[in-house]
XYZ file of C-alpha atoms in Angstrom:
528
model
C 177.536 -250.060 -161.950
C 174.921 -248.135 -160.029
C 171.107 -248.024 -160.899
C 171.590 -244.167 -161.824
C 174.300 -245.257 -164.202
C 172.438 -247.880 -165.790
C 169.276 -245.759 -166.350
C 171.402 -243.148 -168.212
C 173.227 -245.599 -170.516
C 172.164 -245.545 -174.069
C 171.265 -249.361 -173.971
C 169.278 -248.837 -170.642
C 166.254 -251.045 -170.468
C 164.096 -248.298 -168.840
C 165.017 -245.795 -171.657
C 164.140 -248.405 -174.476
C 160.860 -249.234 -172.547
C 159.804 -245.669 -172.189
C 160.669 -245.000 -175.747
C 158.744 -247.806 -176.992
C 155.699 -246.656 -175.135
C 155.972 -243.186 -176.571
C 156.024 -244.666 -180.130
C 152.926 -247.078 -179.417
C 150.935 -244.690 -177.419
C 147.614 -245.340 -176.393
C 145.928 -248.482 -178.391
C 143.624 -247.052 -180.888
C 139.704 -247.783 -180.531
C 140.087 -249.696 -183.828
C 142.710 -251.955 -182.573
C 140.829 -252.737 -179.236
C 137.756 -253.357 -181.378
C 139.358 -255.764 -183.947
C 141.356 -257.318 -180.892
C 138.376 -258.177 -178.677
C 136.158 -259.302 -181.602
C 138.830 -261.783 -182.585
C 139.085 -262.761 -178.898
C 135.278 -263.233 -178.557
C 134.882 -265.374 -181.770
C 137.873 -267.541 -181.320
C 136.871 -268.817 -177.885
C 136.037 -272.478 -178.494
C 136.158 -273.986 -174.981
C 134.004 -274.382 -171.824
C 135.031 -272.699 -168.552
C 132.313 -272.637 -165.858
C 128.475 -273.319 -166.047
C 127.513 -269.769 -164.904
C 128.768 -268.509 -168.338
C 125.875 -270.209 -170.014
C 123.330 -271.207 -167.459
C 123.128 -267.923 -165.577
C 123.315 -265.517 -168.636
C 122.291 -267.143 -172.063
C 120.086 -269.708 -170.836
C 117.556 -267.360 -169.074
C 117.666 -264.866 -171.892
C 117.197 -267.650 -174.462
C 114.115 -268.894 -172.416
C 112.789 -265.268 -172.365
C 113.171 -264.909 -176.065
C 112.349 -268.168 -177.588
C 109.999 -269.563 -174.953
C 112.081 -272.684 -173.879
C 115.112 -273.493 -172.038
C 116.117 -274.485 -168.485
C 115.931 -272.082 -165.427
C 118.196 -273.366 -162.506
C 117.058 -273.105 -159.084
C 118.402 -269.476 -158.736
C 116.022 -268.270 -161.110
C 113.194 -270.235 -159.622
C 113.894 -268.771 -156.137
C 114.436 -265.223 -157.714
C 118.041 -265.099 -156.435
C 119.298 -263.197 -159.596
C 118.631 -260.195 -161.214
C 117.543 -260.249 -164.851
C 119.762 -257.234 -165.771
C 122.703 -259.309 -166.905
C 120.753 -261.727 -169.151
C 118.908 -258.550 -170.469
C 122.059 -257.818 -172.477
C 121.636 -260.785 -174.476
C 117.751 -260.447 -174.935
C 118.342 -257.681 -177.721
C 120.656 -259.915 -179.908
C 118.487 -262.946 -179.449
C 115.414 -260.854 -180.353
C 117.151 -259.748 -183.382
C 117.945 -263.330 -184.438
C 114.386 -264.374 -183.874
C 112.752 -261.502 -185.542
C 114.795 -262.055 -188.611
C 114.538 -265.675 -188.553
C 118.208 -265.944 -188.767
C 120.090 -269.363 -188.763
C 121.929 -271.312 -185.990
C 125.297 -269.644 -186.762
C 123.792 -266.201 -185.976
C 122.341 -267.438 -182.625
C 125.833 -268.592 -181.538
C 127.445 -265.519 -182.607
C 124.996 -262.789 -181.109
C 126.170 -263.258 -177.601
C 129.923 -263.059 -178.808
C 129.237 -259.653 -180.103
C 127.754 -258.402 -176.850
C 130.818 -260.111 -174.800
C 133.127 -258.288 -177.254
C 131.555 -255.041 -176.725
C 131.660 -255.554 -172.977
C 135.357 -255.940 -173.060
C 135.891 -253.191 -175.734
C 134.428 -250.587 -173.325
C 136.546 -251.949 -170.502
C 139.792 -251.805 -172.386
C 138.858 -248.307 -173.619
C 138.227 -246.809 -170.217
C 141.256 -248.723 -168.695
C 143.748 -246.071 -170.087
C 141.572 -243.330 -168.838
C 141.343 -244.804 -165.361
C 144.904 -245.406 -164.892
C 146.163 -242.247 -166.527
C 143.651 -240.284 -164.278
C 144.255 -242.266 -161.137
C 148.277 -242.548 -161.313
C 148.947 -239.295 -163.202
C 151.341 -241.241 -165.234
C 150.769 -241.506 -169.323
C 153.399 -244.210 -169.663
C 152.056 -246.247 -166.945
C 148.612 -246.088 -168.670
C 149.841 -247.165 -171.910
C 151.789 -249.927 -170.438
C 148.634 -251.328 -168.547
C 146.596 -251.202 -171.590
C 149.001 -253.429 -173.658
C 149.413 -255.751 -170.565
C 145.517 -256.073 -170.550
C 145.381 -256.956 -174.403
C 148.147 -259.520 -173.998
C 147.043 -261.007 -170.697
C 146.294 -264.642 -171.081
C 143.570 -264.545 -168.462
C 141.713 -261.540 -170.013
C 141.930 -263.360 -173.306
C 140.522 -266.465 -171.687
C 137.765 -264.916 -169.574
C 136.852 -261.237 -170.316
C 134.928 -262.055 -173.424
C 132.821 -264.846 -171.878
C 129.320 -264.034 -170.637
C 129.961 -264.135 -166.971
C 128.491 -261.593 -164.669
C 131.931 -261.094 -163.410
C 133.313 -259.871 -166.911
C 130.543 -257.251 -167.077
C 131.368 -256.527 -163.476
C 135.005 -255.907 -164.357
C 133.959 -253.451 -167.109
C 131.453 -251.478 -165.215
C 133.834 -251.230 -162.319
C 136.585 -249.650 -164.590
C 133.852 -247.283 -165.943
C 132.659 -246.518 -162.213
C 136.092 -245.710 -161.048
C 137.212 -243.724 -163.931
C 134.053 -241.231 -163.356
C 134.678 -241.232 -159.826
C 138.224 -240.009 -160.067
C 137.174 -237.699 -162.827
C 134.810 -236.007 -160.302
C 131.543 -236.984 -162.198
C 129.939 -238.540 -159.250
C 126.593 -239.011 -160.734
C 127.666 -241.511 -163.559
C 130.079 -243.134 -161.199
C 127.328 -243.977 -158.742
C 124.971 -245.037 -161.380
C 127.348 -247.549 -162.902
C 128.531 -248.693 -159.388
C 124.728 -249.312 -158.448
C 124.097 -251.384 -161.449
C 127.178 -253.308 -160.937
C 126.173 -254.126 -157.409
C 122.785 -255.202 -158.432
C 124.387 -257.510 -161.147
C 127.124 -258.738 -158.694
C 126.049 -257.876 -155.049
C 129.604 -258.661 -153.713
C 130.960 -255.882 -155.849
C 129.477 -253.488 -153.075
C 132.979 -254.452 -151.138
C 134.805 -252.017 -153.482
C 132.416 -249.202 -152.868
C 132.524 -249.767 -149.229
C 136.094 -249.301 -149.213
C 136.230 -246.307 -151.813
C 133.132 -244.203 -151.023
C 133.581 -243.289 -147.418
C 136.437 -240.979 -148.009
C 134.357 -239.304 -150.896
C 131.298 -239.012 -148.705
C 133.657 -237.613 -145.812
C 134.917 -234.841 -148.129
C 131.587 -233.866 -149.650
C 128.551 -235.177 -147.442
C 126.157 -233.947 -150.122
C 127.178 -236.870 -152.277
C 125.318 -239.072 -149.797
C 121.921 -237.592 -150.859
C 123.102 -238.235 -154.598
C 123.781 -241.859 -153.650
C 120.435 -242.318 -151.958
C 118.666 -240.913 -154.877
C 120.694 -243.008 -157.349
C 120.362 -246.125 -155.402
C 116.429 -245.736 -155.255
C 116.184 -244.965 -159.012
C 118.338 -247.878 -160.084
C 116.739 -250.474 -157.533
C 113.474 -249.275 -159.138
C 114.734 -250.050 -162.508
C 115.971 -253.208 -161.371
C 112.469 -254.154 -159.850
C 110.789 -253.295 -163.110
C 113.266 -255.482 -165.227
C 112.831 -258.365 -162.745
C 109.022 -258.067 -162.695
C 108.886 -258.255 -166.409
C 111.075 -261.391 -166.276
C 109.556 -263.183 -163.268
C 106.027 -261.813 -163.835
C 105.831 -261.155 -160.148
C 107.618 -259.007 -157.672
C 110.840 -260.234 -156.869
C 113.867 -258.716 -154.980
C 116.948 -260.795 -155.795
C 119.429 -258.528 -153.766
C 117.406 -259.626 -150.680
C 117.284 -263.350 -151.712
C 120.932 -263.282 -152.640
C 121.868 -262.095 -149.027
C 119.419 -264.477 -147.333
C 120.984 -267.465 -149.246
C 124.520 -266.623 -149.042
C 124.812 -264.755 -145.606
C 121.832 -265.755 -143.490
C 121.718 -269.450 -144.537
C 125.318 -269.723 -145.760
C 124.183 -272.023 -148.304
C 126.891 -270.908 -150.858
C 129.300 -273.498 -149.005
C 127.436 -276.299 -150.659
C 129.229 -275.381 -154.028
C 132.761 -275.755 -152.117
C 134.825 -274.244 -149.377
C 138.329 -273.190 -149.993
C 141.261 -272.206 -147.633
C 141.678 -268.779 -146.307
C 144.696 -268.239 -148.443
C 142.957 -269.444 -151.741
C 142.938 -265.798 -153.329
C 146.564 -265.224 -152.248
C 148.272 -268.658 -153.255
C 145.740 -269.676 -155.977
C 143.564 -267.016 -157.518
C 146.352 -264.328 -158.025
C 148.697 -266.721 -159.446
C 145.987 -268.074 -161.952
C 144.686 -264.574 -163.121
C 148.155 -263.291 -163.464
C 149.810 -266.360 -164.847
C 153.102 -265.323 -166.652
C 152.733 -261.864 -165.032
C 153.123 -263.126 -161.655
C 156.755 -262.479 -161.106
C 156.436 -258.844 -162.458
C 153.195 -258.368 -160.084
C 155.237 -259.561 -157.047
C 158.179 -257.432 -157.921
C 155.835 -254.437 -158.564
C 154.225 -254.940 -154.949
C 157.503 -255.224 -153.357
C 159.060 -252.056 -154.913
C 156.202 -249.672 -154.509
C 155.364 -247.816 -151.312
C 152.085 -248.275 -149.387
C 148.997 -246.441 -151.044
C 145.238 -246.390 -151.257
C 145.511 -248.790 -154.058
C 147.408 -251.396 -152.088
C 144.940 -250.672 -149.300
C 141.980 -251.488 -151.600
C 143.646 -254.769 -152.984
C 144.422 -255.987 -149.654
C 140.926 -255.175 -147.942
C 139.039 -256.682 -150.991
C 141.037 -259.937 -150.940
C 140.760 -260.260 -147.069
C 137.066 -259.576 -146.946
C 136.514 -262.146 -149.900
C 138.575 -264.766 -148.087
C 136.378 -264.763 -145.161
C 133.481 -266.050 -147.580
C 133.656 -269.877 -147.584
C 132.867 -270.245 -151.230
C 135.589 -268.939 -153.483
C 136.437 -268.727 -157.201
C 139.131 -267.295 -159.289
C 136.805 -264.966 -161.067
C 135.491 -263.253 -157.954
C 138.500 -261.044 -157.615
C 138.408 -260.299 -161.401
C 137.377 -256.564 -160.722
C 140.716 -255.945 -159.124
C 142.246 -256.638 -162.623
C 143.093 -252.918 -163.472
C 145.037 -252.575 -160.390
C 146.681 -256.010 -160.523
C 147.858 -254.925 -163.939
C 149.184 -251.644 -162.594
C 151.489 -253.389 -160.243
C 152.547 -255.799 -162.984
C 153.462 -252.453 -164.998
C 155.271 -251.096 -161.979
C 157.408 -254.307 -161.881
C 158.291 -254.070 -165.419
C 159.433 -250.485 -164.972
C 161.475 -251.408 -161.738
C 163.107 -254.341 -163.677
C 163.915 -252.135 -166.702
C 165.888 -249.764 -164.232
C 168.336 -252.664 -163.351
C 168.803 -254.411 -166.823
C 169.945 -253.403 -170.243
C 167.828 -252.916 -173.504
C 168.654 -256.612 -174.790
C 167.602 -258.201 -171.552
C 164.496 -256.294 -171.379
C 163.500 -257.142 -174.879
C 163.990 -260.750 -174.245
C 161.992 -260.656 -170.984
C 158.929 -259.013 -172.790
C 159.301 -261.357 -175.803
C 159.232 -264.490 -173.482
C 156.154 -263.227 -171.695
C 154.364 -262.486 -174.922
C 155.131 -266.035 -176.234
C 153.900 -267.584 -172.921
C 150.697 -265.497 -172.896
C 149.999 -266.451 -176.611
C 150.513 -270.188 -175.859
C 148.476 -270.133 -172.675
C 145.774 -268.013 -174.371
C 145.709 -270.265 -177.429
C 145.575 -273.714 -175.354
C 142.895 -272.550 -172.924
C 140.590 -271.177 -175.597
C 141.106 -273.721 -178.313
C 141.672 -277.105 -176.647
C 141.112 -277.111 -172.829
C 137.397 -278.489 -172.387
C 136.641 -277.938 -175.922
C 134.292 -281.062 -175.990
C 131.914 -279.652 -173.626
C 131.204 -276.570 -175.862
C 131.057 -278.693 -179.011
C 128.767 -281.594 -177.889
C 125.555 -279.329 -177.826
C 126.104 -278.597 -181.581
C 126.935 -282.227 -182.219
C 123.522 -283.401 -180.389
C 121.586 -280.772 -182.369
C 122.958 -282.037 -185.728
C 122.260 -285.656 -184.636
C 118.582 -284.723 -183.895
C 117.980 -282.766 -187.152
C 119.608 -285.484 -189.287
C 117.340 -288.187 -187.834
C 114.125 -286.580 -189.214
C 112.009 -288.437 -186.502
C 108.249 -287.805 -186.107
C 108.587 -288.286 -182.369
C 110.976 -286.161 -180.159
C 114.440 -287.741 -179.732
C 115.760 -288.071 -176.044
C 119.134 -287.304 -174.688
C 120.234 -287.995 -171.049
C 123.422 -286.628 -169.356
C 125.050 -289.015 -166.914
C 127.712 -286.311 -165.952
C 128.175 -283.738 -163.407
C 125.451 -281.300 -163.634
C 125.605 -278.399 -166.047
C 128.730 -279.898 -167.877
C 127.875 -278.322 -171.073
C 125.760 -275.326 -172.498
C 122.011 -276.195 -172.734
C 119.275 -274.575 -174.913
C 121.400 -271.588 -175.701
C 123.380 -273.914 -178.033
C 121.257 -276.912 -178.706
C 118.275 -274.509 -179.620
C 115.671 -277.219 -180.231
C 112.087 -277.204 -178.567
C 110.880 -280.147 -176.521
C 108.672 -281.276 -179.534
C 112.057 -282.182 -181.292
C 114.244 -283.257 -178.610
C 113.882 -284.035 -174.995
C 117.008 -283.540 -172.990
C 117.480 -284.119 -169.191
C 120.444 -284.261 -166.961
C 121.416 -284.992 -163.343
C 120.640 -281.899 -161.136
C 122.606 -280.448 -158.289
C 120.202 -278.285 -156.418
C 121.535 -277.278 -152.840
C 119.607 -278.081 -149.721
C 116.689 -275.722 -150.168
C 113.599 -275.847 -147.858
C 111.521 -277.838 -150.464
C 113.937 -280.542 -151.151
C 115.733 -281.262 -147.817
C 114.582 -283.883 -145.458
C 114.488 -283.318 -141.605
C 117.750 -284.085 -139.915
C 119.911 -283.584 -143.094
C 122.777 -281.185 -142.708
C 124.558 -279.086 -145.322
C 127.735 -281.428 -144.686
C 125.555 -284.696 -145.209
C 123.274 -283.397 -147.980
C 123.765 -285.112 -151.325
C 122.387 -284.032 -154.738
C 121.430 -286.131 -157.384
C 124.811 -286.021 -159.098
C 126.212 -287.072 -155.774
C 124.002 -290.065 -155.510
C 124.891 -291.197 -159.170
C 128.694 -291.054 -158.836
C 128.548 -292.697 -155.246
C 127.307 -295.922 -156.940
C 126.505 -295.392 -160.798
C 125.126 -298.860 -161.410
C 122.891 -299.014 -158.353
C 121.698 -295.384 -159.237
C 120.876 -296.607 -162.867
C 119.042 -299.602 -161.680
C 116.909 -297.716 -159.166
C 115.976 -294.777 -161.367
C 115.490 -296.354 -164.679
C 113.023 -298.929 -165.942
C 114.186 -302.478 -166.143
C 113.538 -302.716 -169.902
C 115.873 -300.522 -171.880
C 113.918 -298.851 -174.444
C 113.109 -295.233 -174.969
C 109.402 -295.846 -176.095
C 108.635 -297.536 -172.867
C 106.875 -295.024 -170.527
C 106.052 -296.219 -167.197
C 104.619 -293.920 -164.622
C 107.078 -291.204 -163.841
C 106.228 -291.718 -159.951
C 107.935 -295.073 -160.284
C 111.067 -294.129 -162.314
C 112.615 -290.669 -162.216
C 114.234 -291.111 -165.620
C 113.386 -292.721 -169.172
C 115.982 -294.522 -171.169
C 117.107 -291.976 -173.931
C 118.052 -292.523 -177.469
C 121.413 -290.907 -176.600
C 123.418 -290.730 -173.233
C 126.285 -288.403 -172.470
C 129.085 -289.575 -170.278
C 132.552 -288.900 -169.673
C 135.137 -291.549 -170.613
C 136.676 -291.416 -167.027
C 133.530 -293.129 -165.850
C 133.101 -295.452 -168.856
C 136.613 -296.677 -168.829
C 137.182 -297.004 -164.997
C 133.915 -298.716 -163.990
C 133.455 -301.972 -165.384
C 129.972 -302.530 -163.986
C 128.548 -299.388 -165.811
C 130.306 -300.126 -169.071
C 129.233 -303.834 -169.104
C 125.644 -302.973 -168.357
C 125.028 -300.047 -170.574
C 127.453 -301.605 -173.377
C 124.692 -304.135 -173.860
C 122.346 -301.602 -175.189
C 124.351 -298.576 -176.002
C 127.351 -298.082 -178.345
C 129.840 -295.111 -178.599
C 128.654 -292.848 -181.237
C 130.939 -290.006 -180.802
C 134.042 -289.478 -178.481
C 134.992 -285.796 -178.206
C 138.301 -284.793 -176.974
C 137.778 -282.717 -173.926
C 140.904 -282.043 -171.880
C 144.334 -283.361 -171.081
C 143.502 -283.010 -167.354
C 140.737 -281.560 -165.143
C 140.518 -280.455 -161.568
C 137.432 -282.428 -161.294
C 138.331 -286.138 -161.896
C 134.728 -286.968 -163.021
C 135.369 -284.887 -165.947
C 138.575 -286.160 -167.144
C 138.949 -287.725 -170.594
C 136.635 -287.536 -173.685
C 132.953 -286.737 -173.656
C 131.273 -289.668 -175.105
C 127.861 -289.757 -176.841
C 126.355 -293.187 -176.500
C 123.622 -294.378 -179.087
C 120.916 -296.881 -178.450
C 121.896 -299.889 -180.458
C-alpha cells in the first residue's frame, strides 16, 4: 500500500495525530503554570554545581550577608544579572522573616516562572517561524513531556534562563519587533556570552535587509551594557566588566580547559542523545526527512562552533531545544504518514511512559543525597544548641552540594569548609606549572587522601585545638562529609578516621555516577 493510500485511510496514523492536535489545541496558560510549578517543586536532586554556586549562593550572600563567592565572582567573571532574579524573593523572605521552608521555595517559584514564560512563547515562536499550527501545538506538548526539560528547565542555571530568553528573542525577531528582540538578545548575551553565537548567525541577514537595524542594535547594546554595569557596580562595589573578563579567561587564556576537555564529536554523539533521550529516534528521522533550511543551518553552525571550544557540557546547547523539538515533531509527522492509528498510539504511549520514568528517576533519586545533605547538616547544628559554632568539613570533590543557599546558618553558628578547586590563576600558580600539570586542592587530596590529611590537619584530632593557621590549613571539624566510595575503598583513610569519627548519617545518592569519586552514599561522619 502506498503512502498516499495510507494517509487517506480512516485508521491513518497521520489523520489520527492531526485530529488529536486539533482537539488539544495550544496548551492553556493555566496548564503550563500548573505543570511547571509542580515541576519546579518536585525537583529533589542535584545536577551540577553552577545551579547553586553561580546563582543562588551569590544572591544569598547579597541579601543575608553571608555565603561563599567562588573565584569567578572574586575575579568579576560573571554578571550579577542572573542572580539578581533571586535577590527579590530572598529579600521577601528576609523582610518578612519567613522560615527555612520559604527560603528553599522562593527560588523554585522563580525557576518555574522562567520555564512558564518559555513554554508560553514556544508556541508563538514555532507557529510564526514555520507557519504551521499543528506543528506548534505538537512542539509545545513535546516540551511539556520532555524528560530533559522536566529535569533541567526549572533549575537555577543560567542556561535555563538563556533558553527562555532565546525563545522570547527569536519570537519577537520573527514578529518583526526588532527592538524587543534586540533587548532580550542583549540581556541573554550578558548572562551567557556564548549565546552571541546564535545572533551572529541570525542577525546578519536582518541587518542586510534593513541596515537601519544596525543603529538600533548599537543603541540597545549600549543601554543594556550600561544597565549591566550599574547592576555589577551595585554588587561588586567597584567597576567591573564581566564580559571582558569572561573572554580573557575563556578565549585569551583558554583556562576553561581546566574543567575538562571533550572530543570534537561530543555534542553530536553525547549531548544531543542526552537532551533528546527517548525523542532521539524521532529527531534523527525528522532531520533525515526534511529538506535543508535556515533552521538546519543554525543548528549545524551553532553545534560546530561550540565543538571547537575545548570545554563542553550538555546544557551549553540547551538554547537549541525549540528547534530540536521541531525536528522531533517533524519525525513524528513523517512516521505517522507510514503507520496506522493503532501503531501511532502505541509509539506515543511508549514515549510518554519512558519520559515519565526518566523524569521521575532523575528528579527524585539520582543524586538526591547531595541536595538533602545541607538540610541534614542544618538540622544537626540547630539540634545541638551549642554556645560555640560547630564545624563541618567536606572531604569531597569541590562544590558537591549546595552551600549557604541551603544550609542558611551564619558563621557564628556553624563553620563550614570544603576542598577548593580553583583553576591556575595568576595568584595561585607557581612558576613553571602548566595547565596540564596544575593540581587543585581536591586533586591533591584524591591523589593520596591519607597523606593529604596528615599534612594539612593537626596531629591531635580535636576541633577545639586551634594551632596557627599558617601551620595547618584545616582544623578538625565536628562533622566530616565524605563519599562512601572513598571510605569503603581506601582502608588507610577508613582505619585512620575511624579511630575518631563514626558514621552519623549515610544518605543514598546514586546508583552510579560519571565521576567515580562521587559514587555510593554520602556519609556524614561525627566526632566520637
